[in-house]
PDB file of C-alpha atoms in Angstrom:
ATOM      1  CA  UNK T   1      48.482 -16.335  16.494  1.00 82.00           C
ATOM      2  CA  UNK T   2      46.364 -15.349  13.498  1.00 90.00           C
ATOM      3  CA  UNK T   3      45.773 -11.803  12.073  1.00 93.00           C
ATOM      4  CA  UNK T   4      42.468 -11.569  10.402  1.00 94.00           C
ATOM      5  CA  UNK T   5      40.306  -8.897   8.999  1.00 95.00           C
ATOM      6  CA  UNK T   6      36.819  -8.855  10.305  1.00 94.00           C
ATOM      7  CA  UNK T   7      34.183  -6.691   8.481  1.00 95.00           C
ATOM      8  CA  UNK T   8      37.018  -4.202   7.360  1.00 93.00           C
ATOM      9  CA  UNK T   9      38.927  -4.035  10.627  1.00 93.00           C
ATOM     10  CA  UNK T  10      42.049  -5.811  11.804  1.00 94.00           C
ATOM     11  CA  UNK T  11      41.978  -8.231  14.599  1.00 94.00           C
ATOM     12  CA  UNK T  12      44.782 -10.422  16.247  1.00 93.00           C
ATOM     13  CA  UNK T  13      43.534 -13.821  17.586  1.00 91.00           C
ATOM     14  CA  UNK T  14      45.763 -15.343  20.423  1.00 90.00           C
ATOM     15  CA  UNK T  15      44.220 -18.708  20.129  1.00 91.00           C
ATOM     16  CA  UNK T  16      42.812 -21.075  17.603  1.00 92.00           C
ATOM     17  CA  UNK T  17      39.192 -20.428  16.525  1.00 93.00           C
ATOM     18  CA  UNK T  18      36.641 -21.946  14.631  1.00 94.00           C
ATOM     19  CA  UNK T  19      34.334 -19.781  12.791  1.00 95.00           C
ATOM     20  CA  UNK T  20      31.672 -20.477  15.363  1.00 95.00           C
ATOM     21  CA  UNK T  21      33.946 -19.728  18.304  1.00 94.00           C
ATOM     22  CA  UNK T  22      34.903 -16.491  16.570  1.00 94.00           C
ATOM     23  CA  UNK T  23      31.407 -15.423  16.228  1.00 93.00           C
ATOM     24  CA  UNK T  24      30.885 -16.275  20.037  1.00 92.00           C
ATOM     25  CA  UNK T  25      33.781 -14.355  20.811  1.00 92.00           C
ATOM     26  CA  UNK T  26      32.429 -11.315  19.125  1.00 91.00           C
ATOM     27  CA  UNK T  27      29.023 -12.100  20.684  1.00 89.00           C
ATOM     28  CA  UNK T  28      27.390 -12.515  17.175  1.00 90.00           C
ATOM     29  CA  UNK T  29      24.327 -14.794  17.080  1.00 89.00           C
ATOM     30  CA  UNK T  30      25.174 -17.235  14.250  1.00 89.00           C
ATOM     31  CA  UNK T  31      21.574 -17.737  13.374  1.00 88.00           C
ATOM     32  CA  UNK T  32      21.055 -14.365  12.281  1.00 89.00           C
ATOM     33  CA  UNK T  33      24.042 -13.811  10.198  1.00 93.00           C
ATOM     34  CA  UNK T  34      25.731 -15.017   7.001  1.00 95.00           C
ATOM     35  CA  UNK T  35      29.412 -15.233   6.655  1.00 96.00           C
ATOM     36  CA  UNK T  36      31.696 -14.886   3.597  1.00 96.00           C
ATOM     37  CA  UNK T  37      35.344 -16.091   4.179  1.00 96.00           C
ATOM     38  CA  UNK T  38      37.920 -15.024   1.679  1.00 96.00           C
ATOM     39  CA  UNK T  39      35.077 -14.044  -0.865  1.00 94.00           C
ATOM     40  CA  UNK T  40      33.213 -17.331  -0.420  1.00 95.00           C
ATOM     41  CA  UNK T  41      29.982 -17.917   1.326  1.00 95.00           C
ATOM     42  CA  UNK T  42      30.386 -20.448   4.334  1.00 95.00           C
ATOM     43  CA  UNK T  43      27.485 -22.820   4.637  1.00 93.00           C
ATOM     44  CA  UNK T  44      25.809 -22.554   8.055  1.00 91.00           C
ATOM     45  CA  UNK T  45      26.641 -26.261   8.732  1.00 91.00           C
ATOM     46  CA  UNK T  46      30.336 -25.680   8.002  1.00 94.00           C
ATOM     47  CA  UNK T  47      30.592 -22.871  10.929  1.00 94.00           C
ATOM     48  CA  UNK T  48      31.942 -25.202  13.532  1.00 93.00           C
ATOM     49  CA  UNK T  49      34.258 -27.166  11.148  1.00 94.00           C
ATOM     50  CA  UNK T  50      35.759 -24.275   9.663  1.00 94.00           C
ATOM     51  CA  UNK T  51      39.092 -22.992  11.116  1.00 94.00           C
ATOM     52  CA  UNK T  52      40.117 -19.475  10.957  1.00 94.00           C
ATOM     53  CA  UNK T  53      43.622 -19.092   9.512  1.00 94.00           C
ATOM     54  CA  UNK T  54      46.163 -16.239   9.418  1.00 94.00           C
ATOM     55  CA  UNK T  55      45.330 -13.427   6.802  1.00 95.00           C
ATOM     56  CA  UNK T  56      41.660 -14.593   6.685  1.00 95.00           C
ATOM     57  CA  UNK T  57      39.401 -11.961   5.509  1.00 96.00           C
ATOM     58  CA  UNK T  58      35.787 -12.385   6.834  1.00 96.00           C
ATOM     59  CA  UNK T  59      32.442 -10.450   6.138  1.00 96.00           C
ATOM     60  CA  UNK T  60      29.831 -10.960   8.475  1.00 96.00           C
ATOM     61  CA  UNK T  61      26.390  -9.631   7.474  1.00 95.00           C
ATOM     62  CA  UNK T  62      22.921  -9.356   8.741  1.00 93.00           C
ATOM     63  CA  UNK T  63      19.761  -7.724   7.705  1.00 93.00           C
ATOM     64  CA  UNK T  64      19.006  -3.906   8.489  1.00 92.00           C
ATOM     65  CA  UNK T  65      16.210  -1.574   7.464  1.00 91.00           C
ATOM     66  CA  UNK T  66      16.131  -0.632   3.869  1.00 90.00           C
ATOM     67  CA  UNK T  67      13.558   0.184   1.225  1.00 86.00           C
TER      68      UNK T  67
ATOM     69  CA  UNK P   1     -17.279 -12.028  -6.528  1.00 60.00           C
ATOM     70  CA  UNK P   2     -14.067 -14.282  -6.911  1.00 70.00           C
ATOM     71  CA  UNK P   3     -11.473 -13.796  -4.177  1.00 85.00           C
ATOM     72  CA  UNK P   4      -9.002 -11.343  -5.212  1.00 90.00           C
ATOM     73  CA  UNK P   5      -5.862 -13.133  -4.480  1.00 89.00           C
ATOM     74  CA  UNK P   6      -2.429 -11.574  -4.964  1.00 95.00           C
ATOM     75  CA  UNK P   7       0.403 -13.951  -5.631  1.00 95.00           C
ATOM     76  CA  UNK P   8       4.015 -13.246  -6.622  1.00 95.00           C
ATOM     77  CA  UNK P   9       5.942 -16.489  -7.842  1.00 93.00           C
ATOM     78  CA  UNK P  10       3.179 -18.739  -6.517  1.00 92.00           C
ATOM     79  CA  UNK P  11       3.394 -16.916  -2.999  1.00 92.00           C
ATOM     80  CA  UNK P  12       0.228 -15.704  -1.707  1.00 94.00           C
ATOM     81  CA  UNK P  13       0.192 -12.274   0.120  1.00 95.00           C
ATOM     82  CA  UNK P  14      -2.467 -10.683   2.038  1.00 94.00           C
ATOM     83  CA  UNK P  15      -1.721  -7.347   1.416  1.00 97.00           C
ATOM     84  CA  UNK P  16      -0.956  -5.293  -1.945  1.00 98.00           C
ATOM     85  CA  UNK P  17       1.212  -2.894   0.134  1.00 98.00           C
ATOM     86  CA  UNK P  18       4.875  -3.649   0.434  1.00 97.00           C
ATOM     87  CA  UNK P  19       6.627  -1.657   2.904  1.00 97.00           C
ATOM     88  CA  UNK P  20      10.222  -0.611   3.115  1.00 96.00           C
ATOM     89  CA  UNK P  21      12.074  -0.647   6.870  1.00 95.00           C
ATOM     90  CA  UNK P  22      14.494   2.061   6.067  1.00 93.00           C
ATOM     91  CA  UNK P  23      14.612   5.754   7.526  1.00 93.00           C
ATOM     92  CA  UNK P  24      12.414   5.359  10.544  1.00 93.00           C
ATOM     93  CA  UNK P  25      13.244   7.001  13.836  1.00 92.00           C
ATOM     94  CA  UNK P  26      13.849   3.660  15.437  1.00 92.00           C
ATOM     95  CA  UNK P  27      13.103  -0.176  15.154  1.00 92.00           C
ATOM     96  CA  UNK P  28       9.932   0.342  17.381  1.00 93.00           C
ATOM     97  CA  UNK P  29       8.620   2.901  15.024  1.00 95.00           C
ATOM     98  CA  UNK P  30       9.440   0.805  12.099  1.00 95.00           C
ATOM     99  CA  UNK P  31       7.490  -2.236  13.860  1.00 95.00           C
ATOM    100  CA  UNK P  32       4.403  -0.236  14.721  1.00 96.00           C
ATOM    101  CA  UNK P  33       4.280   1.449  11.345  1.00 97.00           C
ATOM    102  CA  UNK P  34       4.522  -1.856   9.339  1.00 97.00           C
ATOM    103  CA  UNK P  35       1.629  -3.227  11.711  1.00 96.00           C
ATOM    104  CA  UNK P  36      -0.375  -0.300  11.023  1.00 97.00           C
ATOM    105  CA  UNK P  37       0.252  -0.704   7.067  1.00 98.00           C
ATOM    106  CA  UNK P  38      -1.138  -4.289   7.135  1.00 97.00           C
ATOM    107  CA  UNK P  39       1.785  -5.269   4.985  1.00 97.00           C
ATOM    108  CA  UNK P  40       2.985  -8.889   5.222  1.00 95.00           C
ATOM    109  CA  UNK P  41       6.055  -8.496   3.169  1.00 96.00           C
ATOM    110  CA  UNK P  42       8.979  -5.828   3.769  1.00 97.00           C
ATOM    111  CA  UNK P  43      11.833  -5.053   2.252  1.00 96.00           C
ATOM    112  CA  UNK P  44      15.226  -5.310   4.009  1.00 95.00           C
ATOM    113  CA  UNK P  45      19.034  -4.669   3.283  1.00 95.00           C
ATOM    114  CA  UNK P  46      21.957  -6.663   3.863  1.00 94.00           C
ATOM    115  CA  UNK P  47      24.954  -4.903   5.689  1.00 94.00           C
ATOM    116  CA  UNK P  48      27.959  -5.579   7.763  1.00 94.00           C
ATOM    117  CA  UNK P  49      27.300  -6.603  11.462  1.00 93.00           C
ATOM    118  CA  UNK P  50      28.599  -3.894  13.660  1.00 88.00           C
ATOM    119  CA  UNK P  51      31.069  -5.902  15.568  1.00 86.00           C
ATOM    120  CA  UNK P  52      32.322  -3.267  17.969  1.00 83.00           C
ATOM    121  CA  UNK P  53      28.721  -2.205  19.290  1.00 79.00           C
ATOM    122  CA  UNK P  54      27.298  -5.531  20.269  1.00 71.00           C
ATOM    123  CA  UNK P  55      24.431  -3.706  22.267  1.00 75.00           C
ATOM    124  CA  UNK P  56      23.078  -2.007  19.281  1.00 79.00           C
ATOM    125  CA  UNK P  57      19.442  -3.286  18.721  1.00 84.00           C
ATOM    126  CA  UNK P  58      18.900  -5.290  15.318  1.00 86.00           C
ATOM    127  CA  UNK P  59      15.887  -5.487  13.010  1.00 89.00           C
ATOM    128  CA  UNK P  60      15.198  -9.124  13.399  1.00 89.00           C
ATOM    129  CA  UNK P  61      14.477  -8.315  17.297  1.00 88.00           C
ATOM    130  CA  UNK P  62      11.598  -6.191  16.192  1.00 92.00           C
ATOM    131  CA  UNK P  63      10.228  -7.679  13.092  1.00 91.00           C
ATOM    132  CA  UNK P  64      10.139 -11.482  13.449  1.00 90.00           C
ATOM    133  CA  UNK P  65      11.121 -13.104   9.858  1.00 90.00           C
ATOM    134  CA  UNK P  66       8.839 -15.867  10.801  1.00 89.00           C
ATOM    135  CA  UNK P  67       5.849 -13.738  11.096  1.00 91.00           C
ATOM    136  CA  UNK P  68       6.538 -11.165   8.386  1.00 94.00           C
ATOM    137  CA  UNK P  69       8.086 -12.016   5.002  1.00 94.00           C
ATOM    138  CA  UNK P  70      11.355 -10.383   4.355  1.00 95.00           C
ATOM    139  CA  UNK P  71      12.312  -9.330   0.836  1.00 96.00           C
ATOM    140  CA  UNK P  72      16.033  -8.752   0.804  1.00 96.00           C
ATOM    141  CA  UNK P  73      17.299  -6.009  -1.401  1.00 95.00           C
ATOM    142  CA  UNK P  74      20.230  -4.813  -2.952  1.00 96.00           C
ATOM    143  CA  UNK P  75      20.237  -1.109  -2.147  1.00 93.00           C
ATOM    144  CA  UNK P  76      23.662   0.414  -2.680  1.00 93.00           C
ATOM    145  CA  UNK P  77      24.711  -1.974  -5.249  1.00 96.00           C
ATOM    146  CA  UNK P  78      25.871  -0.482  -8.633  1.00 96.00           C
ATOM    147  CA  UNK P  79      26.750  -3.553 -10.686  1.00 96.00           C
ATOM    148  CA  UNK P  80      25.442  -7.162 -11.291  1.00 96.00           C
ATOM    149  CA  UNK P  81      28.325  -8.678  -9.300  1.00 96.00           C
ATOM    150  CA  UNK P  82      27.865  -6.658  -6.127  1.00 95.00           C
ATOM    151  CA  UNK P  83      24.146  -7.454  -6.286  1.00 97.00           C
ATOM    152  CA  UNK P  84      24.593 -11.070  -6.707  1.00 97.00           C
ATOM    153  CA  UNK P  85      26.953 -11.223  -3.949  1.00 96.00           C
ATOM    154  CA  UNK P  86      24.463  -9.455  -1.771  1.00 96.00           C
ATOM    155  CA  UNK P  87      21.570 -11.718  -2.480  1.00 96.00           C
ATOM    156  CA  UNK P  88      23.484 -15.012  -2.233  1.00 96.00           C
ATOM    157  CA  UNK P  89      24.523 -13.878   1.286  1.00 95.00           C
ATOM    158  CA  UNK P  90      20.795 -12.917   1.924  1.00 95.00           C
ATOM    159  CA  UNK P  91      19.898 -16.408   0.730  1.00 94.00           C
ATOM    160  CA  UNK P  92      22.377 -17.987   3.170  1.00 93.00           C
ATOM    161  CA  UNK P  93      20.908 -16.136   5.950  1.00 90.00           C
ATOM    162  CA  UNK P  94      17.814 -17.832   6.028  1.00 79.00           C
ATOM    163  CA  UNK P  95      16.742 -19.380   2.792  1.00 76.00           C
ATOM    164  CA  UNK P  96      15.210 -16.297   1.088  1.00 83.00           C
ATOM    165  CA  UNK P  97      14.690 -16.905  -2.523  1.00 93.00           C
ATOM    166  CA  UNK P  98      12.380 -14.163  -3.362  1.00 96.00           C
ATOM    167  CA  UNK P  99      14.516 -10.881  -3.620  1.00 97.00           C
ATOM    168  CA  UNK P 100      14.368  -7.481  -4.682  1.00 97.00           C
ATOM    169  CA  UNK P 101      17.088  -6.841  -7.234  1.00 97.00           C
ATOM    170  CA  UNK P 102      18.072  -3.146  -7.374  1.00 97.00           C
ATOM    171  CA  UNK P 103      20.926  -2.177  -9.324  1.00 97.00           C
ATOM    172  CA  UNK P 104      21.721   1.619  -9.182  1.00 96.00           C
ATOM    173  CA  UNK P 105      23.026   3.718 -12.061  1.00 95.00           C
ATOM    174  CA  UNK P 106      24.414   6.535  -9.964  1.00 93.00           C
ATOM    175  CA  UNK P 107      24.207   8.209  -6.621  1.00 93.00           C
ATOM    176  CA  UNK P 108      22.396  11.316  -7.694  1.00 93.00           C
ATOM    177  CA  UNK P 109      19.423   9.881  -9.420  1.00 93.00           C
ATOM    178  CA  UNK P 110      19.493   6.150  -7.931  1.00 93.00           C
ATOM    179  CA  UNK P 111      17.969   5.359 -11.378  1.00 95.00           C
ATOM    180  CA  UNK P 112      18.260   1.784 -12.265  1.00 96.00           C
ATOM    181  CA  UNK P 113      21.150   0.642 -14.232  1.00 97.00           C
ATOM    182  CA  UNK P 114      19.217  -1.603 -16.561  1.00 97.00           C
ATOM    183  CA  UNK P 115      22.103  -3.377 -18.426  1.00 97.00           C
ATOM    184  CA  UNK P 116      23.342  -4.594 -15.072  1.00 97.00           C
ATOM    185  CA  UNK P 117      19.852  -5.334 -14.014  1.00 98.00           C
ATOM    186  CA  UNK P 118      19.128  -7.501 -17.027  1.00 98.00           C
ATOM    187  CA  UNK P 119      22.612  -9.300 -16.439  1.00 98.00           C
ATOM    188  CA  UNK P 120      21.817  -9.890 -12.828  1.00 98.00           C
ATOM    189  CA  UNK P 121      18.274 -11.206 -13.276  1.00 98.00           C
ATOM    190  CA  UNK P 122      19.483 -13.839 -15.922  1.00 97.00           C
ATOM    191  CA  UNK P 123      21.881 -15.295 -13.249  1.00 98.00           C
ATOM    192  CA  UNK P 124      19.729 -14.998 -10.366  1.00 97.00           C
ATOM    193  CA  UNK P 125      16.844 -16.786 -12.036  1.00 98.00           C
ATOM    194  CA  UNK P 126      19.259 -19.611 -13.254  1.00 97.00           C
ATOM    195  CA  UNK P 127      20.135 -19.802  -9.463  1.00 97.00           C
ATOM    196  CA  UNK P 128      16.645 -20.349  -8.574  1.00 97.00           C
ATOM    197  CA  UNK P 129      15.963 -16.973  -7.048  1.00 97.00           C
ATOM    198  CA  UNK P 130      12.459 -15.324  -7.512  1.00 97.00           C
ATOM    199  CA  UNK P 131      13.412 -11.873  -8.668  1.00 98.00           C
ATOM    200  CA  UNK P 132      11.314  -8.751  -8.304  1.00 98.00           C
ATOM    201  CA  UNK P 133      13.368  -6.263 -10.271  1.00 97.00           C
ATOM    202  CA  UNK P 134      13.315  -2.486  -9.517  1.00 97.00           C
ATOM    203  CA  UNK P 135      13.504  -1.167 -13.050  1.00 97.00           C
ATOM    204  CA  UNK P 136      13.030   2.052 -15.333  1.00 96.00           C
ATOM    205  CA  UNK P 137       9.440   2.503 -16.840  1.00 96.00           C
ATOM    206  CA  UNK P 138      10.567   1.425 -20.131  1.00 96.00           C
ATOM    207  CA  UNK P 139       8.049  -0.996 -21.706  1.00 97.00           C
ATOM    208  CA  UNK P 140      10.848  -2.824 -23.937  1.00 97.00           C
ATOM    209  CA  UNK P 141      12.980  -3.397 -20.991  1.00 97.00           C
ATOM    210  CA  UNK P 142      10.315  -4.468 -18.589  1.00 97.00           C
ATOM    211  CA  UNK P 143       9.485  -6.981 -21.135  1.00 97.00           C
ATOM    212  CA  UNK P 144      13.075  -8.052 -21.411  1.00 97.00           C
ATOM    213  CA  UNK P 145      13.010  -8.656 -17.728  1.00 97.00           C
ATOM    214  CA  UNK P 146       9.939 -10.722 -17.935  1.00 97.00           C
ATOM    215  CA  UNK P 147      11.338 -12.859 -20.753  1.00 97.00           C
ATOM    216  CA  UNK P 148      14.393 -13.501 -18.642  1.00 97.00           C
ATOM    217  CA  UNK P 149      11.999 -14.832 -15.857  1.00 98.00           C
ATOM    218  CA  UNK P 150      11.629 -12.081 -13.338  1.00 98.00           C
ATOM    219  CA  UNK P 151       8.809 -12.907 -11.049  1.00 98.00           C
ATOM    220  CA  UNK P 152       7.668  -9.254 -10.720  1.00 97.00           C
ATOM    221  CA  UNK P 153       8.659  -6.066 -12.232  1.00 97.00           C
ATOM    222  CA  UNK P 154       8.932  -2.930 -10.208  1.00 98.00           C
ATOM    223  CA  UNK P 155       9.194   0.184 -12.426  1.00 97.00           C
ATOM    224  CA  UNK P 156       9.941   3.425 -10.684  1.00 96.00           C
ATOM    225  CA  UNK P 157       7.118   6.105 -10.299  1.00 95.00           C
ATOM    226  CA  UNK P 158       9.747   8.679  -9.896  1.00 95.00           C
ATOM    227  CA  UNK P 159      13.228   8.619  -8.409  1.00 94.00           C
ATOM    228  CA  UNK P 160      13.813   6.916  -5.204  1.00 93.00           C
ATOM    229  CA  UNK P 161      12.770   8.974  -2.124  1.00 91.00           C
ATOM    230  CA  UNK P 162      11.678  11.939  -4.362  1.00 94.00           C
ATOM    231  CA  UNK P 163       8.024  11.603  -3.392  1.00 94.00           C
ATOM    232  CA  UNK P 164       7.207  13.016  -6.921  1.00 95.00           C
ATOM    233  CA  UNK P 165       4.479  10.343  -7.583  1.00 96.00           C
ATOM    234  CA  UNK P 166       3.891   8.878 -11.050  1.00 95.00           C
ATOM    235  CA  UNK P 167       5.427  10.939 -13.559  1.00 94.00           C
ATOM    236  CA  UNK P 168       5.106   8.990 -16.699  1.00 95.00           C
ATOM    237  CA  UNK P 169       1.489   7.418 -16.578  1.00 96.00           C
ATOM    238  CA  UNK P 170       1.580   6.487 -20.189  1.00 96.00           C
ATOM    239  CA  UNK P 171       4.568   4.301 -19.931  1.00 96.00           C
ATOM    240  CA  UNK P 172       3.292   2.686 -16.685  1.00 97.00           C
ATOM    241  CA  UNK P 173      -0.134   1.976 -18.596  1.00 97.00           C
ATOM    242  CA  UNK P 174       1.821   0.227 -21.335  1.00 97.00           C
ATOM    243  CA  UNK P 175       3.749  -1.940 -19.003  1.00 97.00           C
ATOM    244  CA  UNK P 176       0.718  -3.111 -17.163  1.00 97.00           C
ATOM    245  CA  UNK P 177      -1.055  -3.761 -20.242  1.00 97.00           C
ATOM    246  CA  UNK P 178       1.757  -5.804 -21.711  1.00 96.00           C
ATOM    247  CA  UNK P 179       3.011  -7.684 -18.474  1.00 97.00           C
ATOM    248  CA  UNK P 180       1.789 -11.109 -17.525  1.00 96.00           C
ATOM    249  CA  UNK P 181       3.940 -11.002 -14.207  1.00 97.00           C
ATOM    250  CA  UNK P 182       2.744  -8.707 -11.469  1.00 97.00           C
ATOM    251  CA  UNK P 183       3.702  -5.075 -11.954  1.00 98.00           C
ATOM    252  CA  UNK P 184       4.678  -3.252  -8.709  1.00 98.00           C
ATOM    253  CA  UNK P 185       5.232   0.343  -8.505  1.00 97.00           C
ATOM    254  CA  UNK P 186       8.555   0.908  -6.585  1.00 94.00           C
ATOM    255  CA  UNK P 187       9.909   4.334  -5.651  1.00 93.00           C
ATOM    256  CA  UNK P 188       8.683   7.845  -5.848  1.00 95.00           C
ATOM    257  CA  UNK P 189       5.250   7.339  -4.330  1.00 96.00           C
ATOM    258  CA  UNK P 190       4.978  10.518  -2.052  1.00 97.00           C
ATOM    259  CA  UNK P 191       1.433  10.301  -0.589  1.00 97.00           C
ATOM    260  CA  UNK P 192      -1.306   7.759  -0.264  1.00 98.00           C
ATOM    261  CA  UNK P 193      -3.252   9.238  -3.383  1.00 98.00           C
ATOM    262  CA  UNK P 194      -0.277   8.324  -5.514  1.00 98.00           C
ATOM    263  CA  UNK P 195      -0.630   4.765  -4.421  1.00 98.00           C
ATOM    264  CA  UNK P 196      -4.383   4.842  -5.067  1.00 98.00           C
ATOM    265  CA  UNK P 197      -3.557   6.082  -8.543  1.00 97.00           C
ATOM    266  CA  UNK P 198      -1.268   3.350  -9.274  1.00 98.00           C
ATOM    267  CA  UNK P 199      -3.624   0.662  -8.057  1.00 98.00           C
ATOM    268  CA  UNK P 200      -6.554   2.098 -10.065  1.00 98.00           C
ATOM    269  CA  UNK P 201      -4.268   1.981 -13.159  1.00 97.00           C
ATOM    270  CA  UNK P 202      -3.997  -1.792 -12.611  1.00 97.00           C
ATOM    271  CA  UNK P 203      -0.871  -2.198 -10.597  1.00 98.00           C
ATOM    272  CA  UNK P 204      -0.848  -5.438  -8.704  1.00 98.00           C
ATOM    273  CA  UNK P 205       0.890  -3.758  -5.645  1.00 98.00           C
ATOM    274  CA  UNK P 206       2.818  -0.803  -4.598  1.00 98.00           C
ATOM    275  CA  UNK P 207       6.058  -0.582  -2.587  1.00 97.00           C
ATOM    276  CA  UNK P 208       6.441   2.301  -0.225  1.00 97.00           C
ATOM    277  CA  UNK P 209       9.081   3.513   2.243  1.00 96.00           C
ATOM    278  CA  UNK P 210      10.076   7.188   2.509  1.00 95.00           C
ATOM    279  CA  UNK P 211       6.469   8.392   2.084  1.00 97.00           C
ATOM    280  CA  UNK P 212       5.691   6.568   5.266  1.00 97.00           C
ATOM    281  CA  UNK P 213       8.935   7.002   7.290  1.00 96.00           C
ATOM    282  CA  UNK P 214       9.549  10.594   6.486  1.00 95.00           C
ATOM    283  CA  UNK P 215       5.806  11.789   7.167  1.00 96.00           C
ATOM    284  CA  UNK P 216       5.275  13.594  10.607  1.00 97.00           C
ATOM    285  CA  UNK P 217       3.458  10.567  11.884  1.00 97.00           C
ATOM    286  CA  UNK P 218       4.565   7.350  10.179  1.00 97.00           C
ATOM    287  CA  UNK P 219       2.286   5.170  12.080  1.00 97.00           C
ATOM    288  CA  UNK P 220      -0.698   7.033  11.032  1.00 98.00           C
ATOM    289  CA  UNK P 221       0.655   7.395   7.452  1.00 98.00           C
ATOM    290  CA  UNK P 222       1.121   3.651   7.248  1.00 98.00           C
ATOM    291  CA  UNK P 223      -2.561   3.252   7.934  1.00 98.00           C
ATOM    292  CA  UNK P 224      -3.505   5.772   5.348  1.00 98.00           C
ATOM    293  CA  UNK P 225      -1.502   3.863   2.834  1.00 98.00           C
ATOM    294  CA  UNK P 226      -3.153   0.572   3.657  1.00 98.00           C
ATOM    295  CA  UNK P 227      -6.646   2.127   2.908  1.00 98.00           C
ATOM    296  CA  UNK P 228      -5.407   3.965  -0.162  1.00 98.00           C
ATOM    297  CA  UNK P 229      -4.062   0.689  -1.662  1.00 98.00           C
ATOM    298  CA  UNK P 230      -7.183  -1.187  -0.715  1.00 97.00           C
ATOM    299  CA  UNK P 231      -9.369   1.714  -2.146  1.00 98.00           C
ATOM    300  CA  UNK P 232      -7.190   1.881  -5.371  1.00 98.00           C
ATOM    301  CA  UNK P 233      -7.618  -1.885  -5.937  1.00 98.00           C
ATOM    302  CA  UNK P 234     -11.329  -2.100  -5.510  1.00 97.00           C
ATOM    303  CA  UNK P 235     -11.815   1.023  -7.887  1.00 98.00           C
ATOM    304  CA  UNK P 236      -9.676  -0.849 -10.604  1.00 97.00           C
ATOM    305  CA  UNK P 237     -11.877  -4.068 -10.173  1.00 97.00           C
ATOM    306  CA  UNK P 238     -15.003  -1.993 -10.213  1.00 97.00           C
ATOM    307  CA  UNK P 239     -14.015  -0.211 -13.370  1.00 96.00           C
ATOM    308  CA  UNK P 240     -14.273   3.650 -13.451  1.00 95.00           C
ATOM    309  CA  UNK P 241     -16.932   5.600 -15.302  1.00 94.00           C
ATOM    310  CA  UNK P 242     -16.131   7.033 -18.710  1.00 94.00           C
ATOM    311  CA  UNK P 243     -14.986  10.658 -18.830  1.00 93.00           C
ATOM    312  CA  UNK P 244     -17.284  12.860 -20.725  1.00 93.00           C
ATOM    313  CA  UNK P 245     -16.783  16.355 -22.079  1.00 95.00           C
ATOM    314  CA  UNK P 246     -19.960  17.914 -21.128  1.00 95.00           C
ATOM    315  CA  UNK P 247     -22.008  17.739 -18.022  1.00 92.00           C
ATOM    316  CA  UNK P 248     -24.675  14.945 -17.489  1.00 89.00           C
ATOM    317  CA  UNK P 249     -26.992  15.529 -14.707  1.00 89.00           C
ATOM    318  CA  UNK P 250     -27.229  12.851 -11.870  1.00 91.00           C
ATOM    319  CA  UNK P 251     -30.944  13.705 -11.144  1.00 91.00           C
ATOM    320  CA  UNK P 252     -33.584  12.778 -13.510  1.00 90.00           C
ATOM    321  CA  UNK P 253     -35.546  15.600 -15.151  1.00 89.00           C
ATOM    322  CA  UNK P 254     -38.713  13.598 -15.343  1.00 91.00           C
ATOM    323  CA  UNK P 255     -41.389  14.812 -13.155  1.00 91.00           C
ATOM    324  CA  UNK P 256     -39.628  18.254 -12.649  1.00 90.00           C
ATOM    325  CA  UNK P 257     -42.032  20.958 -11.438  1.00 91.00           C
TER     326      UNK P 257
END
């Protein structure tokens, strides 16, 4: 079990997740986002090999409208 | 006549109008307005994905980044560190190296914090970014930005979203005259004639968001801006007549009865 923080919200994961499976769980298209794990950017080709651990803090961002 | 190409950091752009994608009613309107504007580069912002509402439409579904150039901005950042974080994430998303650096001073004026802007520009240039920097209309500071390697300088015409037009033409003229990199007027444009004036003065391009998005008919206004920018550019290239104090008749007096 892992308690994580994703985009400022707390979640409890009942099974082991890689970053890619976590994004899939939240129905996030991994091609359209960038991810920061504990303050460090995760390279896209590391999404599947990155394992989510207890107390991890994740920020998942994408593009929105702006000036 | 030689082709009037517009390039930023070696990148060729068809339109001298860059459009923001904020404040529209919905993404459909955003997409239609951008199409009507003829812009081939649009500014976008980086924000958290809404993880609880997965059905919410997203910008990339309406504006294909393969067809229209995205210019990620740092809107909402108040220091160099926050803006670096944002732009590194933007680059990770899809390899965007050309970025709009916008470090704000305070919430009321949204005036640029030039100390932090200069700091961030230096680091971003070192990291290989092509920096288009939103800045104050101070000729010394814009020169500093250029010296640090900014790819374009983007002085405000007046505060962001104010629609006041160009409030300091003298400063803008000096900046245009002294800059070797493109000068793009960003922020404060209220109406197409403001854009025309900026282009007639010799700006390389203008960036418009609120003036289009907050008009009553954004798609029509986007088209108006398209022609305003083309018009201003052509007028600049043609070179205006000299102003005179007294009248000078357009019709010859010879043969007058």
